[in-house]
C-alpha cells in the first residue's frame, strides 16, 4: 500500500494537474476506440453470433466494399451466402444487421416503428437534399404531419389529378418524334439518353401535380426551377455523396449547414476537397426554396383575392394543404394548441420533399422499366398490344382505365421489383430489441436491402432476378403482400406517393409504348446502376427508339 502511494505521488510529481487530466482524457479516448473497433465487435457483441462477411479492416470495416459495389448487389450476395440474418461491421466497428424476413420487417417497419427510427445521418442527408419535411421527422411530429398530408394523396384526388399527366407526356412524345425526324430516317432506330427525357417529363408532372406550377422543362431550357434542380441532381455522384456523408456525420455540422451563416459563406466550402459539393448544394436548395416561396405566396394571395373556393377547386397538393390550413383556421378562430398547423416555412420544406422524393424515384423507375422492356421484346409487344387498343380510341386514359390494364400493372410492378429506384434504406434500434432470440443492442444500424428482398429466391424462385411480368398473374405461395417487395417500403414511413407514382408511370409507359418501340443500343446491353440517394443509370440509359407505324 505504501509502495503504491509512493508510486502515485512520484507520477503526480512529474505532471501538472492539467497534464494529468489531459492524459486521463487521451487514455479514455484510446480505450474507447480500442473497445468499439476491436473488443466489442470481435469478442463482446451479442450480434457476433450471426453469420456475415469477414470483419475486414478495423477502421473501414465493409465500407469500401459497399462503396465500390453496384447498389444492393453486395447485400444480395451476403443473403445468398449467409442466409437472411446477416451481420456486417462498418467503419469504426459500427455494427449493422440486414433485415430480410417478413416477421422482422413487420416489427421494424410497422408494429415497432417508433423504436426503429431513421438514423440521424440519413435524416440529415435527406433534409439537406430534399427538405426538412416528412422524410426527416419522426414520432408524434411525423404522425401529425402525415395525417395532414394523407388526403392530398387520396384516391379521389389522384383520380382528379390523372389528366394533369398528359400535357407533359404529349409534349415528350412530340419532342421525341420531331428529333427523330430531324435526324433523318434510321432503320435501326434513333438513340436517346432515355433517363434525361423521362427525368424532364417526371419533373414537369411533379411540379404541376404538387404545386400547380408549369415548369415546362421539356420545352424551356431556361426555366429557373428546372436549372436549379438539374444542378442539384448533377451533384449526385458516388464521390460527392461520400464527401457529403462523411462531413455531415460530424457533430454540429447539420445545424451549421441549416444556418443562414452557412448560406452566406457558402463559397468557403468550395475551398476544401471534403466540403466542395456543399457550395452547390446550399446554393441550389436556396434557389429552389425561393421559387417555392414565390409559388406559395402567389397561392396565398390568390386565395385571399378570389376566395378560398378557387384554391379549393385546384387539385395540386400545395393548394389542398393550403385549403386544409385555411379551413382549419376558420373553424377554430386560431389553431388549438393540440392541432398541427403547418407554417409557411414547413409548407416550403414539404414542397422540396415532394420534388426530392417524387421526381428522381419516378424517373429512375421509368428508365429501368423501359430498359427491361427493351431487353425483352416479347413483353414489350404484349404490352403494346394491350395499351394500343386503349390509346387508339382514348389517348388520355383516366385513373380507372389505367388501373384496369392488367399487363401494364404487371410490367410496372415487375420493373420496380427487379430494379428498385431505392435499393437500400436504413433504420436503427432506438432501444435494445430481441430478434429471433438474439439481443440487438440500442444503436445497432438496420440495413433494409430492398433490392435483395425484392429478388429473394426463397420467395420468388430460381428466376427471381429475371424480368418476367407474368409472374404477377400467378404469385408464388411464399409471396407476402406487404414484405416480399419493398420498393415503396411499408408501414407509417412507407411512401406516401406510392399510388401516385404507379399511376404516373402507367400513364407515361402506356403512351410511350403505344407510340414507340424501344431497343437496346447494342446486343447484351447491361444496366449500369449508380449509387446516389436513388439508384439511377450512370450512363443516362441510352436506348434506340423507333416510331410504331401501325397500332
Ligand atoms: C417510383 C417512385 C417512387 C419510389 C420507388 C418511392 C420509394 C419510396 C421509399 C422506399 C420510401 C421510404 C424511404 C425510407 O423511409 O427509407 C419513400 C418515402 C416517401 N416518398 Fe416515395 N417513392 C416514389 C415516389 C414518390 C412520389 C411521387 C412522392 C410524392 C409526390 C413520394 C413521396 C415520399 C415521401 C413524402 C416519403 C416519406 C414518407 C414518410 O416518411 O412518411 N414518393 N418513397
GROMACS .gro file of N, CA and C in nm, residues 20 79 166 182 220 224 302 323 339 347 433 470-471 478:
model
   42
   20UNK      N    1  -0.228   1.586  -1.615
   20UNK     CA    2  -0.288   1.460  -1.570
   20UNK      C    3  -0.430   1.442  -1.627
   79UNK      N    4  -2.683  -1.222  -4.852
   79UNK     CA    5  -2.802  -1.302  -4.817
   79UNK      C    6  -2.791  -1.442  -4.880
  166UNK      N    7  -5.103   1.426  -6.872
  166UNK     CA    8  -5.095   1.407  -7.018
  166UNK      C    9  -5.037   1.525  -7.094
  182UNK      N   10  -3.583   1.508  -8.740
  182UNK     CA   11  -3.467   1.594  -8.770
  182UNK      C   12  -3.343   1.511  -8.802
  220UNK      N   13  -3.861   2.436  -7.224
  220UNK     CA   14  -3.795   2.561  -7.187
  220UNK      C   15  -3.665   2.534  -7.112
  224UNK      N   16  -3.608   2.853  -6.444
  224UNK     CA   17  -3.522   2.868  -6.324
  224UNK      C   18  -3.523   2.744  -6.234
  302UNK      N   19  -5.370   3.467  -5.408
  302UNK     CA   20  -5.483   3.431  -5.495
  302UNK      C   21  -5.603   3.390  -5.410
  323UNK      N   22  -5.570   2.488  -4.852
  323UNK     CA   23  -5.714   2.493  -4.824
  323UNK      C   24  -5.743   2.430  -4.688
  339UNK      N   25  -5.368   2.108  -3.217
  339UNK     CA   26  -5.378   2.085  -3.361
  339UNK      C   27  -5.244   2.113  -3.428
  347UNK      N   28  -4.445   2.439  -4.509
  347UNK     CA   29  -4.503   2.408  -4.640
  347UNK      C   30  -4.395   2.410  -4.749
  433UNK      N   31  -3.346  -0.451  -2.854
  433UNK     CA   32  -3.457  -0.532  -2.908
  433UNK      C   33  -3.411  -0.678  -2.913
  470UNK      N   34  -4.522  -1.171  -6.618
  470UNK     CA   35  -4.633  -1.269  -6.599
  470UNK      C   36  -4.636  -1.325  -6.458
  471UNK      N   37  -4.524  -1.316  -6.385
  471UNK     CA   38  -4.524  -1.378  -6.251
  471UNK      C   39  -4.629  -1.314  -6.160
  478UNK      N   40  -4.522  -1.848  -5.137
  478UNK     CA   41  -4.437  -1.784  -5.035
  478UNK      C   42  -4.446  -1.631  -5.040
   0.00000   0.00000   0.00000
